[in-house]
JSON list of C-alpha atoms (C1' of nucleotides) in Angstrom, two decimals:
[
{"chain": "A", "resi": 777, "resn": "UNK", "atom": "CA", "xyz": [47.84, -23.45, 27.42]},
{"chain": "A", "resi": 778, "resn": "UNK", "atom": "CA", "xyz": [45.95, -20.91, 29.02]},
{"chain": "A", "resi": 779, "resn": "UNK", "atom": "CA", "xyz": [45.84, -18.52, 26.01]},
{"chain": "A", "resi": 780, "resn": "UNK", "atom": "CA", "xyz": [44.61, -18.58, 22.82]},
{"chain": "A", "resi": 781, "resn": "UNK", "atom": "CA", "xyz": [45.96, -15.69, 19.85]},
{"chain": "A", "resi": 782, "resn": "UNK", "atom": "CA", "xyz": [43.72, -13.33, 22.00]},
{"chain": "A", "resi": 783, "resn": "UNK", "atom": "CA", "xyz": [45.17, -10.60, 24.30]},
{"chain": "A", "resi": 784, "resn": "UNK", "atom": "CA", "xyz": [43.34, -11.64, 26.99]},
{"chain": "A", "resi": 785, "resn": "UNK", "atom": "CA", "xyz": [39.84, -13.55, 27.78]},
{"chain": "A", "resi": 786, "resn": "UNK", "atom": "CA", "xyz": [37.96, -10.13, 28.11]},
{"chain": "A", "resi": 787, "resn": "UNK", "atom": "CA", "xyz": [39.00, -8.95, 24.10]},
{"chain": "A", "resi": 788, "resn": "UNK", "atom": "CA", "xyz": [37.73, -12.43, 23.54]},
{"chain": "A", "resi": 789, "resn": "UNK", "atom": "CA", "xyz": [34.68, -12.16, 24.84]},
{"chain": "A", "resi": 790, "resn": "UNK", "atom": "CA", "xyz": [33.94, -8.88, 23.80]},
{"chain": "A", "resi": 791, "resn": "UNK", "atom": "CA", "xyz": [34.78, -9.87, 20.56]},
{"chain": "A", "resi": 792, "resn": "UNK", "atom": "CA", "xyz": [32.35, -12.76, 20.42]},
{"chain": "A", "resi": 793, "resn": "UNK", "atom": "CA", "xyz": [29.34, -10.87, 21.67]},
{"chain": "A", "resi": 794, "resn": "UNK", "atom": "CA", "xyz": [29.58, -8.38, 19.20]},
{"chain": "A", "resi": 795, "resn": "UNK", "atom": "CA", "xyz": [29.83, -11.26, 16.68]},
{"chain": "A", "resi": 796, "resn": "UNK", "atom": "CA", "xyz": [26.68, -12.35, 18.12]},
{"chain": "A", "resi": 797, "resn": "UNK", "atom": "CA", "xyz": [24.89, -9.22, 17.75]},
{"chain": "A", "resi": 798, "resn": "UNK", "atom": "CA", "xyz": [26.01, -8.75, 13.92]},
{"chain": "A", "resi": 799, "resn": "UNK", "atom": "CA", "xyz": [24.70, -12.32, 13.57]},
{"chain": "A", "resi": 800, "resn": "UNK", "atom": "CA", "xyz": [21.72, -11.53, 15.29]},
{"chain": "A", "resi": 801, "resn": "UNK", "atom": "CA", "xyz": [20.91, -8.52, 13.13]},
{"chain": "A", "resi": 802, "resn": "UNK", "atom": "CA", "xyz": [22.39, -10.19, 9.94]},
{"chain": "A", "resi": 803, "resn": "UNK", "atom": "CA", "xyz": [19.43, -12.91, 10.46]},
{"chain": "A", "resi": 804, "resn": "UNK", "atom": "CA", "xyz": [16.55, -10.86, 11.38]},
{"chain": "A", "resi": 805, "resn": "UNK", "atom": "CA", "xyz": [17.14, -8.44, 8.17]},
{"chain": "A", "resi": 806, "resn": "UNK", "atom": "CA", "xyz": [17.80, -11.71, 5.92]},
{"chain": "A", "resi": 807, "resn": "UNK", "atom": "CA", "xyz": [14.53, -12.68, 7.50]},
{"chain": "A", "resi": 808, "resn": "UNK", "atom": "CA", "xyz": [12.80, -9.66, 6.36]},
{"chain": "A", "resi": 809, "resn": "UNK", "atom": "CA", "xyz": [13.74, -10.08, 2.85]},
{"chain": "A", "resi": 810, "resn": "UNK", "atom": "CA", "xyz": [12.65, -13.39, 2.63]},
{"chain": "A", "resi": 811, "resn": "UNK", "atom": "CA", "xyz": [9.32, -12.35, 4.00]},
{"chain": "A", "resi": 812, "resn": "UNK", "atom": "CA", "xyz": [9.37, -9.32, 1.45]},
{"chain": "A", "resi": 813, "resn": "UNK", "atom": "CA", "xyz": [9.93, -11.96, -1.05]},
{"chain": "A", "resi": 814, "resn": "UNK", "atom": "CA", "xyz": [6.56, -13.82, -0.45]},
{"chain": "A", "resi": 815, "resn": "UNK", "atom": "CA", "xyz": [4.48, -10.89, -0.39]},
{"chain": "A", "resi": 816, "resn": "UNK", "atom": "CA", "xyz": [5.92, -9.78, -3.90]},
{"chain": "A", "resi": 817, "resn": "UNK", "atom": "CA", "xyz": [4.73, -12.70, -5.37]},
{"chain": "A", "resi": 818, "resn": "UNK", "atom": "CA", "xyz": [1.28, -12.46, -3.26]},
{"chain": "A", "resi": 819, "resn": "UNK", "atom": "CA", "xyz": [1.29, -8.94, -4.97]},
{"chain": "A", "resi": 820, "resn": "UNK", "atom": "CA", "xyz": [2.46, -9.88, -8.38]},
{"chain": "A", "resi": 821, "resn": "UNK", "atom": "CA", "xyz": [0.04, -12.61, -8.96]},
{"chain": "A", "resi": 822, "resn": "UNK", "atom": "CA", "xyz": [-2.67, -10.12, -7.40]},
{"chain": "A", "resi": 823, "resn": "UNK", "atom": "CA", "xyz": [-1.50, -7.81, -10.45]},
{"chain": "A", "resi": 824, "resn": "UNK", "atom": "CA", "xyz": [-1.66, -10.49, -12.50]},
{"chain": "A", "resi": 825, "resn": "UNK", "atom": "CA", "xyz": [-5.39, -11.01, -11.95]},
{"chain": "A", "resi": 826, "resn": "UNK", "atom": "CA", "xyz": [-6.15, -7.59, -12.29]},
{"chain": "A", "resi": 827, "resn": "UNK", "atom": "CA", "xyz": [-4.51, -7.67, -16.04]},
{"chain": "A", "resi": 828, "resn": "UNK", "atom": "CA", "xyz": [-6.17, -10.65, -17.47]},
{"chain": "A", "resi": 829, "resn": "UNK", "atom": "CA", "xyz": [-9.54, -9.46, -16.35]},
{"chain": "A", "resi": 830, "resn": "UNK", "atom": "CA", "xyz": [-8.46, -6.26, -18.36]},
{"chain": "A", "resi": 831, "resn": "UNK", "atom": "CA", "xyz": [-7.83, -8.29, -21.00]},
{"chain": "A", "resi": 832, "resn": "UNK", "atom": "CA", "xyz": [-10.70, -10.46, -21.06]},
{"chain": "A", "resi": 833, "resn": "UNK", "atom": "CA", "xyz": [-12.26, -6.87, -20.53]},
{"chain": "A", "resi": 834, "resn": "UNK", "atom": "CA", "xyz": [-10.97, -5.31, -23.66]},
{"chain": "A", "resi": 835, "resn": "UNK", "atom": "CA", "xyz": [-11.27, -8.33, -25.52]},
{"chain": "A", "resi": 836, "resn": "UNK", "atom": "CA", "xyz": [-14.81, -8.42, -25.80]},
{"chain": "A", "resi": 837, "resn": "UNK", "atom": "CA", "xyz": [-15.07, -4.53, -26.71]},
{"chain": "A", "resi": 838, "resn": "UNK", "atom": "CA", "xyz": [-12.68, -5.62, -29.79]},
{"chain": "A", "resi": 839, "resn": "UNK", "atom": "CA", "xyz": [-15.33, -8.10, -30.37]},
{"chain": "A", "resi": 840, "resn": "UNK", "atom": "CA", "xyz": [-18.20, -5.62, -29.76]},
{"chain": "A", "resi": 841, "resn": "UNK", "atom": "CA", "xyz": [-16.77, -3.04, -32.30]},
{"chain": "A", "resi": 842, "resn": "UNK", "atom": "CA", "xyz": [-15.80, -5.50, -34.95]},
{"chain": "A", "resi": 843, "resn": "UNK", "atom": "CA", "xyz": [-19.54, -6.17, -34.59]},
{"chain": "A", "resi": 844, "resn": "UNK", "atom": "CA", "xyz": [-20.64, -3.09, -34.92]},
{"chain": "A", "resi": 845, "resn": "UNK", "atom": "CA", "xyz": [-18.43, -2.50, -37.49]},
{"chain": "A", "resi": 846, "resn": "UNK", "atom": "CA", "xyz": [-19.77, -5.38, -39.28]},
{"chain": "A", "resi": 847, "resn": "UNK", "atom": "CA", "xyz": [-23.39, -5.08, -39.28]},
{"chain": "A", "resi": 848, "resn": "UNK", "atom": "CA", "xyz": [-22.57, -1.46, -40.56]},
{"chain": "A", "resi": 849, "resn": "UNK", "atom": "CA", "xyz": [-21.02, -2.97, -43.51]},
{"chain": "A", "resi": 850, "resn": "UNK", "atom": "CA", "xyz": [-23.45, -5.19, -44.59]},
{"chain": "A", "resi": 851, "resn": "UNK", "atom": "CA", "xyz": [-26.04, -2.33, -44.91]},
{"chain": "A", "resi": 852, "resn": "UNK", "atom": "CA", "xyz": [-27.76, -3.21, -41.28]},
{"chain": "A", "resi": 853, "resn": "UNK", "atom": "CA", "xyz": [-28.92, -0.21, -39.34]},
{"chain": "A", "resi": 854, "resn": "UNK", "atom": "CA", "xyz": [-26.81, 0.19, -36.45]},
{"chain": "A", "resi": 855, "resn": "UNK", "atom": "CA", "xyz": [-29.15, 0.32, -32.97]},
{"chain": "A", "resi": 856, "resn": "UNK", "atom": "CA", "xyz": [-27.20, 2.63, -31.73]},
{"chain": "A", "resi": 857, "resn": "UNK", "atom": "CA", "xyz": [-25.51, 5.74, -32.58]},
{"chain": "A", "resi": 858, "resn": "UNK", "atom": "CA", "xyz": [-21.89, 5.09, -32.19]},
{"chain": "A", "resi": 859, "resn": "UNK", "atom": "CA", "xyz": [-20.56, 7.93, -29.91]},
{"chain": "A", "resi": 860, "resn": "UNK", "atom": "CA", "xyz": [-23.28, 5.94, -27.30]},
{"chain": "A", "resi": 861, "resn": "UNK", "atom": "CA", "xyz": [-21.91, 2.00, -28.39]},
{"chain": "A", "resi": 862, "resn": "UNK", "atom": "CA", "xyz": [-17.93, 3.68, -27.46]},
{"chain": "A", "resi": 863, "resn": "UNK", "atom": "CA", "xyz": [-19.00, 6.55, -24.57]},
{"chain": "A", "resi": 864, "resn": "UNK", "atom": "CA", "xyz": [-20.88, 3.04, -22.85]},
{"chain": "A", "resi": 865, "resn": "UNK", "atom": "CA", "xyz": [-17.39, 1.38, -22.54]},
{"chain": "A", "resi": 866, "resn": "UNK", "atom": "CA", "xyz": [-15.55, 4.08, -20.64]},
{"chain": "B", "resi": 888, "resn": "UNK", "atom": "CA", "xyz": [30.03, -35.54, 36.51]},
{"chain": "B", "resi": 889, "resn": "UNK", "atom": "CA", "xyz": [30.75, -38.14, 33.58]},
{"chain": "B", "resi": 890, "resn": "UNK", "atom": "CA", "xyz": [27.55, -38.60, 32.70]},
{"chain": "B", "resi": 891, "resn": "UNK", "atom": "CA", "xyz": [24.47, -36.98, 31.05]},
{"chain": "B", "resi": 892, "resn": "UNK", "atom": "CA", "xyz": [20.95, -38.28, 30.53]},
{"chain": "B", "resi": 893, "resn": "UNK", "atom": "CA", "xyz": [21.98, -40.63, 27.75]},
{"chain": "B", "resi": 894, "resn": "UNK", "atom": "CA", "xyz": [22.53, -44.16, 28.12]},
{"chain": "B", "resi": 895, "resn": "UNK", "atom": "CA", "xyz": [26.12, -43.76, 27.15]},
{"chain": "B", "resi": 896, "resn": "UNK", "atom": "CA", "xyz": [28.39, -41.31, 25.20]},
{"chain": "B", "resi": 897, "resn": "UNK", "atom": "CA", "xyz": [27.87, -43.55, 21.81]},
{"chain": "B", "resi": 898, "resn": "UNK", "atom": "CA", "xyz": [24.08, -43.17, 22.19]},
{"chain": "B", "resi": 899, "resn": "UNK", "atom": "CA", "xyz": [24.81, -39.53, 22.48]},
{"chain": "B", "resi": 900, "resn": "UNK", "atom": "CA", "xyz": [26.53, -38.92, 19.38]},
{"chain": "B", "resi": 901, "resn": "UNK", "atom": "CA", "xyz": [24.65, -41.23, 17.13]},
{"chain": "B", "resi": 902, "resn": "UNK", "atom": "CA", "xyz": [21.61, -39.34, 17.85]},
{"chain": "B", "resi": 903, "resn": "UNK", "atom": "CA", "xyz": [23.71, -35.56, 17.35]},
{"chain": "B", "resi": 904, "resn": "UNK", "atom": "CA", "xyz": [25.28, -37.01, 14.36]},
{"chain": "B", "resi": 905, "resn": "UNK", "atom": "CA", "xyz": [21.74, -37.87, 12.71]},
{"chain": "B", "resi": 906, "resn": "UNK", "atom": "CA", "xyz": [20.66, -34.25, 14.27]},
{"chain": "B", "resi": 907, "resn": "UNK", "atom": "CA", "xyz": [22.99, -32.66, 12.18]},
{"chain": "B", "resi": 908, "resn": "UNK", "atom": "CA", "xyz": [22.04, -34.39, 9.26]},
{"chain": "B", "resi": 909, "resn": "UNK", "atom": "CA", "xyz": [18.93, -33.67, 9.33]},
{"chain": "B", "resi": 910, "resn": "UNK", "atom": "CA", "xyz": [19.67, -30.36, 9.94]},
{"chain": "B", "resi": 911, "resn": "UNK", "atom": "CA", "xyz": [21.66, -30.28, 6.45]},
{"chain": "B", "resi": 912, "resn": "UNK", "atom": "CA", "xyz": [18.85, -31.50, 5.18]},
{"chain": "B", "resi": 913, "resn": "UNK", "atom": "CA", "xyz": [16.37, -29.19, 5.87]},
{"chain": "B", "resi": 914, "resn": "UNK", "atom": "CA", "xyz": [18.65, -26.28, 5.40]},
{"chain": "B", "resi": 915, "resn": "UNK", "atom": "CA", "xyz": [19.27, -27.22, 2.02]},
{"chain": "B", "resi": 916, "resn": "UNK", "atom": "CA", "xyz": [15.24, -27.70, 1.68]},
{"chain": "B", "resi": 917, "resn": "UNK", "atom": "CA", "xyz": [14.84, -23.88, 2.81]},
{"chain": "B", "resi": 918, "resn": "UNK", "atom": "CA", "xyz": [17.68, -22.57, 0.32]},
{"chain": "B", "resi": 919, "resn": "UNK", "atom": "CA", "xyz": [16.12, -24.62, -2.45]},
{"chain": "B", "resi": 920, "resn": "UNK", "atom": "CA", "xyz": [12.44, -22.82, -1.67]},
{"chain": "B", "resi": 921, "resn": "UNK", "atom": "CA", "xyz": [14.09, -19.32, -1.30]},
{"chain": "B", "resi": 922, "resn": "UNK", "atom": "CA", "xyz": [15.55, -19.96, -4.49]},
{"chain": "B", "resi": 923, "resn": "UNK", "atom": "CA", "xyz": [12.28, -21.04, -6.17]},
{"chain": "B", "resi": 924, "resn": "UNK", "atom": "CA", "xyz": [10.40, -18.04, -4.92]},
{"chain": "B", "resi": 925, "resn": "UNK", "atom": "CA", "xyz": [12.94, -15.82, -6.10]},
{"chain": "B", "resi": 926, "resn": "UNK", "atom": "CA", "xyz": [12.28, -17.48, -9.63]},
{"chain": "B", "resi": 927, "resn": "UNK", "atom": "CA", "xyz": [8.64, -17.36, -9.36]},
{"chain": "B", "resi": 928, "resn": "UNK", "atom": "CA", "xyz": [9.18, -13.36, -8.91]},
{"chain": "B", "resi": 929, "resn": "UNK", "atom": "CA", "xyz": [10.95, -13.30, -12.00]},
{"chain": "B", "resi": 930, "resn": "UNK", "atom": "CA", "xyz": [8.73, -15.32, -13.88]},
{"chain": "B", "resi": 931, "resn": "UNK", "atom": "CA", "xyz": [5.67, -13.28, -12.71]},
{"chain": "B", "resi": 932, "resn": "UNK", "atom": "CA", "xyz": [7.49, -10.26, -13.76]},
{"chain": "B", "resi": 933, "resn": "UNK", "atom": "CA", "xyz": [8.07, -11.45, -17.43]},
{"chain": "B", "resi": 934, "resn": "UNK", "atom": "CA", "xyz": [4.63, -12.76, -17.38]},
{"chain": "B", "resi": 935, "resn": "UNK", "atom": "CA", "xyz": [3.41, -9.18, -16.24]},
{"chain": "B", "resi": 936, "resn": "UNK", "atom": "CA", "xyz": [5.25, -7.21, -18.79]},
{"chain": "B", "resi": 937, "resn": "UNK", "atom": "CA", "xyz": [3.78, -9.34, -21.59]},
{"chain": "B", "resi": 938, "resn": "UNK", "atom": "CA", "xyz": [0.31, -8.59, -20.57]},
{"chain": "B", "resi": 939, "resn": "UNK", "atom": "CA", "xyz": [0.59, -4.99, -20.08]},
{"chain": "B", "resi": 940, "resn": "UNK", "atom": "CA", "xyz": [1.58, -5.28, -23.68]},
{"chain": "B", "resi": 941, "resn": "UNK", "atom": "CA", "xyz": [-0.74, -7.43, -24.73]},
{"chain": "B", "resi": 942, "resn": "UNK", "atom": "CA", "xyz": [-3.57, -4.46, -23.27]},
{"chain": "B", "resi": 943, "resn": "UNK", "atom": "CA", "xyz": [-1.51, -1.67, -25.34]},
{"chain": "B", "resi": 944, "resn": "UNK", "atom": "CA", "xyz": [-2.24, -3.71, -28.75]},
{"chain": "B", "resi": 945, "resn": "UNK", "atom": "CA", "xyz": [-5.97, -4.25, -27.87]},
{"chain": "B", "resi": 946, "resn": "UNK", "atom": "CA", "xyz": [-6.21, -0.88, -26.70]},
{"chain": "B", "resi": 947, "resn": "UNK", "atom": "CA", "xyz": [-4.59, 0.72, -29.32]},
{"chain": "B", "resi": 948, "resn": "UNK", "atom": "CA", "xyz": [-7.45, -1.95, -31.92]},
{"chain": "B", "resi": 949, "resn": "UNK", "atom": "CA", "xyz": [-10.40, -0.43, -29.67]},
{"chain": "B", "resi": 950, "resn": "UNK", "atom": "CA", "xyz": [-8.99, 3.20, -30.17]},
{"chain": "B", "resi": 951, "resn": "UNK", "atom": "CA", "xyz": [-8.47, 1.83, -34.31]},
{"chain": "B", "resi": 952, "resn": "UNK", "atom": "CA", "xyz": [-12.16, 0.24, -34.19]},
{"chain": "B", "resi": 953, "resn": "UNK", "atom": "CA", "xyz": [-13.94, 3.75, -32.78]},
{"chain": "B", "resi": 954, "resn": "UNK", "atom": "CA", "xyz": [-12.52, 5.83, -35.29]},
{"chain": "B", "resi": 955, "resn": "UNK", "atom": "CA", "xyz": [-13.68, 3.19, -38.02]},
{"chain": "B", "resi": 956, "resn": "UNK", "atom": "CA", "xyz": [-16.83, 3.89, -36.77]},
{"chain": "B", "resi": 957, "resn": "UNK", "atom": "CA", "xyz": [-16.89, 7.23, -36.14]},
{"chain": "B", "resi": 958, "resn": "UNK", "atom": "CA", "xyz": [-15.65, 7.93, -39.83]},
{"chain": "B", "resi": 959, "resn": "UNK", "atom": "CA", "xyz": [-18.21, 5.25, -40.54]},
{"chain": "B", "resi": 960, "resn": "UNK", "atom": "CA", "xyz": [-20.64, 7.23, -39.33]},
{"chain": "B", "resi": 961, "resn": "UNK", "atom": "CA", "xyz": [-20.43, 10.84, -40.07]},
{"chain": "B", "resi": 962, "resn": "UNK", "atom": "CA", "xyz": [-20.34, 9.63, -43.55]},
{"chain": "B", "resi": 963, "resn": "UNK", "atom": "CA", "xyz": [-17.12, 9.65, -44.71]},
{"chain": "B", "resi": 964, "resn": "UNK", "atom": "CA", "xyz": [-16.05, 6.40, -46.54]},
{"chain": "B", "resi": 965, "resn": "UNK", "atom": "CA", "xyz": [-14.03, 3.67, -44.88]},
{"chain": "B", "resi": 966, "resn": "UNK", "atom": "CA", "xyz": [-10.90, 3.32, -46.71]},
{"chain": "B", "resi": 967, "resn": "UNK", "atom": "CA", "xyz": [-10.83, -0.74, -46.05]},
{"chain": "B", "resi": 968, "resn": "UNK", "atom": "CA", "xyz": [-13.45, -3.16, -45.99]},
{"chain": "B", "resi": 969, "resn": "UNK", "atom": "CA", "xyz": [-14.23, -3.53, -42.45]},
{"chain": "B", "resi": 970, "resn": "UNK", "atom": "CA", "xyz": [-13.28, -7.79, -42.62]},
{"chain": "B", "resi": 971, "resn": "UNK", "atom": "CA", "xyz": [-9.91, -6.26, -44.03]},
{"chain": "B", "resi": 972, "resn": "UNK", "atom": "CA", "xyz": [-9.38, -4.73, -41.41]},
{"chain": "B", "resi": 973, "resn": "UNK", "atom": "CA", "xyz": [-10.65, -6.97, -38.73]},
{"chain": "B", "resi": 974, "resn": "UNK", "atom": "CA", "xyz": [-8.46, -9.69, -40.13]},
{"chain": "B", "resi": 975, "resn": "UNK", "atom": "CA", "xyz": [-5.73, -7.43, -40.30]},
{"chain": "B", "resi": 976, "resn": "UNK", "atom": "CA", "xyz": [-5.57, -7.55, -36.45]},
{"chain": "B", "resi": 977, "resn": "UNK", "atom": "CA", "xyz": [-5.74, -11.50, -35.86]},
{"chain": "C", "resi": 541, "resn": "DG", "atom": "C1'", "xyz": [44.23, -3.24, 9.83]},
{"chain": "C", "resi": 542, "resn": "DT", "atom": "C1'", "xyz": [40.10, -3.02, 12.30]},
{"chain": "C", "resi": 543, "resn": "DT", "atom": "C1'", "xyz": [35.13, -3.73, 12.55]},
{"chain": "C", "resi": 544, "resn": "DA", "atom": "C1'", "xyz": [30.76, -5.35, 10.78]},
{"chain": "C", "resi": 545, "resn": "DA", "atom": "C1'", "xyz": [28.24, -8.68, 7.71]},
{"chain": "C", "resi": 546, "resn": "DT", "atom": "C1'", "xyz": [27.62, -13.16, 5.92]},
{"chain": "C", "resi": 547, "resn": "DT", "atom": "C1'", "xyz": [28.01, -18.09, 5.98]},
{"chain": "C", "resi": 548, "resn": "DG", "atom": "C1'", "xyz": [28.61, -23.07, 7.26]},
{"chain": "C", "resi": 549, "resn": "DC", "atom": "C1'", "xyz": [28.21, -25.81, 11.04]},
{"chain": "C", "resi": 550, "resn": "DG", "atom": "C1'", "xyz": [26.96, -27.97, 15.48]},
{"chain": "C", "resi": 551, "resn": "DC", "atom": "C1'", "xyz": [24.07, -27.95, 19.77]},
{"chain": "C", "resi": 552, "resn": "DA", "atom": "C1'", "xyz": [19.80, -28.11, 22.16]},
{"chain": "C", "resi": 553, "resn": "DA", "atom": "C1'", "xyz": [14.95, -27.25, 22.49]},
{"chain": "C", "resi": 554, "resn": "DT", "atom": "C1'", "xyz": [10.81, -27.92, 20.36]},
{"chain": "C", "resi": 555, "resn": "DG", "atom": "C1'", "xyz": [7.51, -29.15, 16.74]},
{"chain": "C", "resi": 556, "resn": "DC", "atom": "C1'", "xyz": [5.24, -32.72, 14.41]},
{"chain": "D", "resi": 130, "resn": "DC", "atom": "C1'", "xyz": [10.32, -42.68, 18.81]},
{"chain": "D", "resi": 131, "resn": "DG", "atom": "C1'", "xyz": [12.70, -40.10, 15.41]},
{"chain": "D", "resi": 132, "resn": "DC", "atom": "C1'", "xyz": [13.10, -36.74, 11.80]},
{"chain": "D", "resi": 133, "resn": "DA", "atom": "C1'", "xyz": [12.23, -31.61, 10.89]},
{"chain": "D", "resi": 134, "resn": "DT", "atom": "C1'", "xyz": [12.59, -26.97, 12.15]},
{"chain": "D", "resi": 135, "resn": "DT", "atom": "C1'", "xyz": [14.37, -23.11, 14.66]},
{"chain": "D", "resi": 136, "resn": "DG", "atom": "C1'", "xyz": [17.12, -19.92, 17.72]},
{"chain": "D", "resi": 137, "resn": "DC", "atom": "C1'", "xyz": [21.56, -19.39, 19.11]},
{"chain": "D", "resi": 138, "resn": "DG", "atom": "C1'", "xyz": [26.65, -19.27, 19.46]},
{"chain": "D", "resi": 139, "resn": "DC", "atom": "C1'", "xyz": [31.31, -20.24, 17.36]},
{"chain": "D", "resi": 140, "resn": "DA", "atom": "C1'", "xyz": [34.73, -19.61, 13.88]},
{"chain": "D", "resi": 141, "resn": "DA", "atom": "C1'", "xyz": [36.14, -18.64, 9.22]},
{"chain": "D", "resi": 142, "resn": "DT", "atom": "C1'", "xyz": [35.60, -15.73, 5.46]},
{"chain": "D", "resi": 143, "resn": "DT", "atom": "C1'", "xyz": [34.19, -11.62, 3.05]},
{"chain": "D", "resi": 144, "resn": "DA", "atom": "C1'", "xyz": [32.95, -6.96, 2.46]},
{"chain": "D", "resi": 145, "resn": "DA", "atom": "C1'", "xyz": [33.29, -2.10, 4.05]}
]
DNA sequence: GTTAATTGCGCAATGC
DNA sequence: CGCATTGCGCAATTAA
C-alpha cells in the first residue's frame, strides 16, 4: 500500500526530477529546430529571389546578344564594338 | 475539503474532458504545420536546384553568344547562320 | 541494466 | 463564455 516498485519515495523522486529536466531540455532543443525550420524557408525563398532576378538578368543579355548577333547578320553596322556590348554586362 | 470552485464534480470534468480535446486538437494542428514547413523546405530546395541550373544553360548561351560575336567580328566566318543558332537554343 | 531522450496525455493557467 | 494555446509533470517507450 505504501510502496510502489520503487525502493523508496526518495529514488522516486529523484527519478522523476531528472525526468523532468530531460523533458525540459528535450522541448527547448525540439523548439529550436522548429524555429531553425522557419528561418530556412525565410532564407530559401530569400535565395529564391535572388535567382530569378539572375535569371530575368541573364535572360535579357541572351536577348541582347541574339540581337546583336542579328543585326550583324543582316549586313547592319553594329553601334558598338563588341568587346564594349559583352565588357558592359560584367 | 470536498469541494473546489466548480459547481460540482460533473461540471468539473465536462469542462477537463472538452480541455483535453481541444488540446488534441490543436496538437495535431501544430504537428500538421511542422510537417508542412518541413515540405515547403524540400520543395524550395528542388525548386532552387532547378534554377541554379536553369542560370548554368543561359550562362553557358551568353558565354556561346560572345564568342559568336567575337569570331563575328575579328572577321572570321560564323560557321552557322546566326537564326540557326539562336533557334538552336529555344 | 542503467540513464537520458522522446512521446502521448492530462492539468491548469492564460490567450483570444 | 468557451475553445485554443502553452508550460509543466507523469508514465511508458525508445535510444544510447
Amino acid at each position: 500500500m505504501g510502496k510502489n516498485t520503487y525502493k523508496d519515495e526518495d529514488e522516486y523522486r529523484r527519478r522523476r526530477e531528472r525526468n523532468n529536466e530531460a523533458v525540459k531540455k528535450s522541448r527547448v532543443k525540439s523548439k529550436l529546430r522548429s524555429q531553425a525550420t522557419h528561418e530556412r524557408v525565410q532564407q530559401l525563398q530569400m535565395e529564391n529571389t535572388k535567382l530569378e532576378e539572375k535569371i530575368g538578368f541573364l535572360a535579357s543579355e541572351v536577348e541582347f546578344l541574339k540581337d546583336m548577333l542579328c543585326a550583324n547578320h543582316s549586313g547592319k553596322t553594329l553601334f558598338f564594338r563588341p568587346y564594349f556590348i559583352i565588357s558592359s554586362f560584367h
